[in-house]
JSON list of C-alpha atoms in Angstrom, two decimals:
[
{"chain": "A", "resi": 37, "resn": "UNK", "atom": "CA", "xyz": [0.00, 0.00, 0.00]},
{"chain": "A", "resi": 38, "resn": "UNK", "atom": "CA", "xyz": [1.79, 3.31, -1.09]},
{"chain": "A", "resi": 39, "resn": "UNK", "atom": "CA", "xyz": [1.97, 6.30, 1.42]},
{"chain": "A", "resi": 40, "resn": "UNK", "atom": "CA", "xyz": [0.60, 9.59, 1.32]},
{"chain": "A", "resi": 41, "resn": "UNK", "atom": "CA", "xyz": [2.45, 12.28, 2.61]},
{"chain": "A", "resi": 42, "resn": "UNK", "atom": "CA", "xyz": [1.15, 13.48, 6.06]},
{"chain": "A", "resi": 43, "resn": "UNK", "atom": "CA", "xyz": [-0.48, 16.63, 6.21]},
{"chain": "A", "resi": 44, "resn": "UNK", "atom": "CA", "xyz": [1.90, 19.11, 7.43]},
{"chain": "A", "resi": 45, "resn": "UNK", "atom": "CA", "xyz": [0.93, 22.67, 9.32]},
{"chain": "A", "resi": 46, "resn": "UNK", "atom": "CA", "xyz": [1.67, 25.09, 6.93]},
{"chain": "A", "resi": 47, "resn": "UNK", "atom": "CA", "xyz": [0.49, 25.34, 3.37]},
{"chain": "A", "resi": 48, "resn": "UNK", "atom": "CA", "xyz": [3.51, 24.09, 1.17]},
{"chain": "A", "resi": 49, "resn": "UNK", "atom": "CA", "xyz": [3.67, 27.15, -1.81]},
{"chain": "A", "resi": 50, "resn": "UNK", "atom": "CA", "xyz": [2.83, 30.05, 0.79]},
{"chain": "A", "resi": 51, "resn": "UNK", "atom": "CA", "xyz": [3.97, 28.40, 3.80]},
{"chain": "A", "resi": 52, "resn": "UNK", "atom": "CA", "xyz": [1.29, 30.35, 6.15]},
{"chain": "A", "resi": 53, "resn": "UNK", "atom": "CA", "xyz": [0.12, 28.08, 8.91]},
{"chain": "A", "resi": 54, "resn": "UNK", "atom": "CA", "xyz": [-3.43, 27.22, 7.82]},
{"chain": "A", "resi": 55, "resn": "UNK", "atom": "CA", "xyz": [-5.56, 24.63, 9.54]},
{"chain": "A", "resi": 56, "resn": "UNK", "atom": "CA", "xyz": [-7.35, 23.36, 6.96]},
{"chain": "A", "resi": 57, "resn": "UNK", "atom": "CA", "xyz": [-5.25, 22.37, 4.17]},
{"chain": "A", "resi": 58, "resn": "UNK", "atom": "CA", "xyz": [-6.25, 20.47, 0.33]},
{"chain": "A", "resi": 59, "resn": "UNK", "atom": "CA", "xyz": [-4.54, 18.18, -1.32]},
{"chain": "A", "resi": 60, "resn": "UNK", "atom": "CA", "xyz": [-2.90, 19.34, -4.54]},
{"chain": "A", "resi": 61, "resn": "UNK", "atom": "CA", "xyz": [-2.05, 16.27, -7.38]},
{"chain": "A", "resi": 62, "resn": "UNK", "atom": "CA", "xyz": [0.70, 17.56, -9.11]},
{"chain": "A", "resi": 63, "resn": "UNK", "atom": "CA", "xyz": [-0.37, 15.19, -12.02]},
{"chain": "A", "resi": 64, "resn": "UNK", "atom": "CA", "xyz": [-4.12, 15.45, -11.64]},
{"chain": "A", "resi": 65, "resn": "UNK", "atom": "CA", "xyz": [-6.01, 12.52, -11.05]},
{"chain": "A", "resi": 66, "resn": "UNK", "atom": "CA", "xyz": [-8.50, 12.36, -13.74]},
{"chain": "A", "resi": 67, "resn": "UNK", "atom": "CA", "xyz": [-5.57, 12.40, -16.22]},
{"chain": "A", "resi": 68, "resn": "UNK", "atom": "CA", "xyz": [-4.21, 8.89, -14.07]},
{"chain": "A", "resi": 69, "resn": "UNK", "atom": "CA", "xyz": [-5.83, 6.48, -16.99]},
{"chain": "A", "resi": 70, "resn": "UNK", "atom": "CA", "xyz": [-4.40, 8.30, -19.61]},
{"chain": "A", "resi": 71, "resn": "UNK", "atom": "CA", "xyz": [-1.93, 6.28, -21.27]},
{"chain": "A", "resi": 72, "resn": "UNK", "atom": "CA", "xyz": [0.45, 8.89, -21.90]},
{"chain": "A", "resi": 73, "resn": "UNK", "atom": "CA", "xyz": [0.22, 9.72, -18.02]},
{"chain": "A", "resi": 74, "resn": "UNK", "atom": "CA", "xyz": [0.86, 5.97, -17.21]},
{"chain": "A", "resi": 75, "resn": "UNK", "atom": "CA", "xyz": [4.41, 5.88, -19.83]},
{"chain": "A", "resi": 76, "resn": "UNK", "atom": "CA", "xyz": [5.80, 8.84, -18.39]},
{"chain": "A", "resi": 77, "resn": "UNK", "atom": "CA", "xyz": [4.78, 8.31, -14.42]},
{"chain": "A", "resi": 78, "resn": "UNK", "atom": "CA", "xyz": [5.29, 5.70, -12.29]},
{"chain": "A", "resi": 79, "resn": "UNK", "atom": "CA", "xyz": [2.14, 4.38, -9.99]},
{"chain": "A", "resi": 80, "resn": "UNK", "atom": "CA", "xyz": [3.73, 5.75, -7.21]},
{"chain": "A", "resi": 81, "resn": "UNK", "atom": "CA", "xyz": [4.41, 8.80, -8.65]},
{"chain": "A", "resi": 82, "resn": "UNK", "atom": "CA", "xyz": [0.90, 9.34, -9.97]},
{"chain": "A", "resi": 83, "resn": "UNK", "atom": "CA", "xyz": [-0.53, 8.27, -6.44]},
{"chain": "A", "resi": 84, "resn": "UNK", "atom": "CA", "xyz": [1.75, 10.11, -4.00]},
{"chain": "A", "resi": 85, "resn": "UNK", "atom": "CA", "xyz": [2.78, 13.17, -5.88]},
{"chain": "A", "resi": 86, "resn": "UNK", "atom": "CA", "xyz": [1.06, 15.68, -4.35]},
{"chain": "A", "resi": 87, "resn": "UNK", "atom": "CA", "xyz": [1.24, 19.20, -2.22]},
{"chain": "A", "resi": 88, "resn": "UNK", "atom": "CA", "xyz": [-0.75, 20.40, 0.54]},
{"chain": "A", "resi": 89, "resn": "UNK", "atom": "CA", "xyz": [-1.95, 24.05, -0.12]},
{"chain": "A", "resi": 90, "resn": "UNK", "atom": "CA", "xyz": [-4.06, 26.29, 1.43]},
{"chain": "A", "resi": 91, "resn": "UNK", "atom": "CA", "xyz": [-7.87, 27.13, -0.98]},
{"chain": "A", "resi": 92, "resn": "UNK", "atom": "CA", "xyz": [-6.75, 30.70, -2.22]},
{"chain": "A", "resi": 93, "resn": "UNK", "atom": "CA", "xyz": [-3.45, 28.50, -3.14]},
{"chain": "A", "resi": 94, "resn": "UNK", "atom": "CA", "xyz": [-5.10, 25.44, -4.80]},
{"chain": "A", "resi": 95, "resn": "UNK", "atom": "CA", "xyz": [-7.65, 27.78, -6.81]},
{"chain": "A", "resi": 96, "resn": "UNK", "atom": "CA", "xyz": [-4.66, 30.05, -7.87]},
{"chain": "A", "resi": 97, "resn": "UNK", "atom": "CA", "xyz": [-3.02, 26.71, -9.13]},
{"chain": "A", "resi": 98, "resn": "UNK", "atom": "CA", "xyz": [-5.58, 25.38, -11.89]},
{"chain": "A", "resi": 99, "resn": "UNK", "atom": "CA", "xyz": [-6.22, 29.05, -12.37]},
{"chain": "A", "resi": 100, "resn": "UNK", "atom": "CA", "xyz": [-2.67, 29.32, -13.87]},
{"chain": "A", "resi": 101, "resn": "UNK", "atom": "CA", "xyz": [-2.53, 26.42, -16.49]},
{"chain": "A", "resi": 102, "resn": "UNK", "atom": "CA", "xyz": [-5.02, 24.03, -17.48]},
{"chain": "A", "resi": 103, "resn": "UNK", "atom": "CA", "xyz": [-4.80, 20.57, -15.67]},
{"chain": "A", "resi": 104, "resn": "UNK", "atom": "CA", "xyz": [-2.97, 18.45, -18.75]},
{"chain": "A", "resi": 105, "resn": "UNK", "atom": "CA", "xyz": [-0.33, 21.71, -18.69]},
{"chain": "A", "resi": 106, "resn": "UNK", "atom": "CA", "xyz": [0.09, 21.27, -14.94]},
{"chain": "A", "resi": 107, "resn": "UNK", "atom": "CA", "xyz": [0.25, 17.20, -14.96]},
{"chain": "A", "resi": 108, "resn": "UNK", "atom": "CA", "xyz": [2.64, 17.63, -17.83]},
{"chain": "A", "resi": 109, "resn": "UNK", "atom": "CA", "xyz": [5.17, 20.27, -17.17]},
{"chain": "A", "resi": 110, "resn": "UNK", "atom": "CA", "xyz": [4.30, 21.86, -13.98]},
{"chain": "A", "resi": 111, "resn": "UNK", "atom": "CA", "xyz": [4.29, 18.92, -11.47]},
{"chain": "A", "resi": 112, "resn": "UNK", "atom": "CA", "xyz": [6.59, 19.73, -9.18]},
{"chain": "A", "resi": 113, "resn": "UNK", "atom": "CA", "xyz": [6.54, 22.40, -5.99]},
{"chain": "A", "resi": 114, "resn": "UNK", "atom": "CA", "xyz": [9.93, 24.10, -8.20]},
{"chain": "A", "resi": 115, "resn": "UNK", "atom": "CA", "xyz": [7.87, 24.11, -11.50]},
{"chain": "A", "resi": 116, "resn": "UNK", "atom": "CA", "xyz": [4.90, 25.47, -10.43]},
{"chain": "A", "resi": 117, "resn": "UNK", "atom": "CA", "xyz": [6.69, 28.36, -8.61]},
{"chain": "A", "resi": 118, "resn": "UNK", "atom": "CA", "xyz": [8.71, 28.81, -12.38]},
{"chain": "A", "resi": 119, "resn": "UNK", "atom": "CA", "xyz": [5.13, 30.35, -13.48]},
{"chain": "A", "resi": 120, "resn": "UNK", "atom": "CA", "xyz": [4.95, 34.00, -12.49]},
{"chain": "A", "resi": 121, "resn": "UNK", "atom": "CA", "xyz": [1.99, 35.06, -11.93]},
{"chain": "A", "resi": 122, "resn": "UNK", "atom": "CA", "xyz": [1.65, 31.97, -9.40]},
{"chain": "A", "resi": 123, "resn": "UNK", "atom": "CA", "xyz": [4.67, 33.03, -7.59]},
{"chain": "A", "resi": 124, "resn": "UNK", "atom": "CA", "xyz": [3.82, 36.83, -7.48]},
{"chain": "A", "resi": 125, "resn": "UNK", "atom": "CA", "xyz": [0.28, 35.54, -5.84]},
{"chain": "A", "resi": 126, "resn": "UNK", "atom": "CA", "xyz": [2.53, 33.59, -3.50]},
{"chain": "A", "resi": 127, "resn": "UNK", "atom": "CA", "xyz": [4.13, 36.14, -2.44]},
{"chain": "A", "resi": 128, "resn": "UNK", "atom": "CA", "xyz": [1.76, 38.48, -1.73]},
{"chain": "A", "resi": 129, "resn": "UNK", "atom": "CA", "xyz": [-0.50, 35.85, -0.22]},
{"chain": "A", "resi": 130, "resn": "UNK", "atom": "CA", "xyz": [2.35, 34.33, 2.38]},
{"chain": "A", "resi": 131, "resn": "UNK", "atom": "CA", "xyz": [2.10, 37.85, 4.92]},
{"chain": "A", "resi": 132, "resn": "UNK", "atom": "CA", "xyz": [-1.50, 37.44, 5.01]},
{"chain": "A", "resi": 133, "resn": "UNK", "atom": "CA", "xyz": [-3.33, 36.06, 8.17]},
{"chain": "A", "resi": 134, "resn": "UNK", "atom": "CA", "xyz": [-4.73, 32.72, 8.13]},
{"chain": "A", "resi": 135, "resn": "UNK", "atom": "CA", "xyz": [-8.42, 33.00, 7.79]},
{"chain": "A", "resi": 136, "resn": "UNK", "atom": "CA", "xyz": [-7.82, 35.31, 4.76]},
{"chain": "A", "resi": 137, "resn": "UNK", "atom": "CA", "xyz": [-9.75, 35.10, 1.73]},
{"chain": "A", "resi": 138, "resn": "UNK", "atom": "CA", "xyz": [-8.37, 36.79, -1.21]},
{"chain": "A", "resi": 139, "resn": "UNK", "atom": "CA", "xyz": [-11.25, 38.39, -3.55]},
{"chain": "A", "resi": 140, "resn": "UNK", "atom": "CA", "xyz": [-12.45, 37.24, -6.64]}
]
């Protein structure tokens, strides 16, 4: 039976301490059957590769690329912080208080 990660206290791309944390799939599950997905990942890789992010960090995430971009090319904590305007939102987002909800 493969692992998951445990859930840490801080969200992993803003690193504020948040409470209630979601799972991010770096290689997004629905894209798991794919063939393509399957030749280029391992099982274990598909299954356990995966942050823990805060909701204004997960919605900024699939806001940035769409999810065959992000299971592709941007599956990794390092890649996904290569795409600007993610890490400009993470850095404006990581001296905010918990609770806070960004606007639409």
């Amino acid at each position: 039976m493969l692992k998951l990660p445990p859930q840490p206290d801080n969200c992993e791309l803003c690193e504020r301490p948040v409470t209630k944390l979601t799972r991010h799939h770096l290689i997004p599950k629905h894209l798991h059957r794919k063939k393509r997905f399957q030749k280029l990942f391992t099982k274990e890789d598909l299954i356990t590769r995966t942050l823990w992010v805060c909701r204004p960090c997960h919605n900024a995430i699939h806001k940035a690329r769409s999810e065959p971009d992000l299971g592709l090319y941007y599956n990794t904590r390092e890649k996904l912080l290569e795409l600007e305007e993610l890490r400009t939102f993470v850095e404006w987002l990581k001296d905010k208080p918990e609770g806070f909800v960004p606007k639409k």
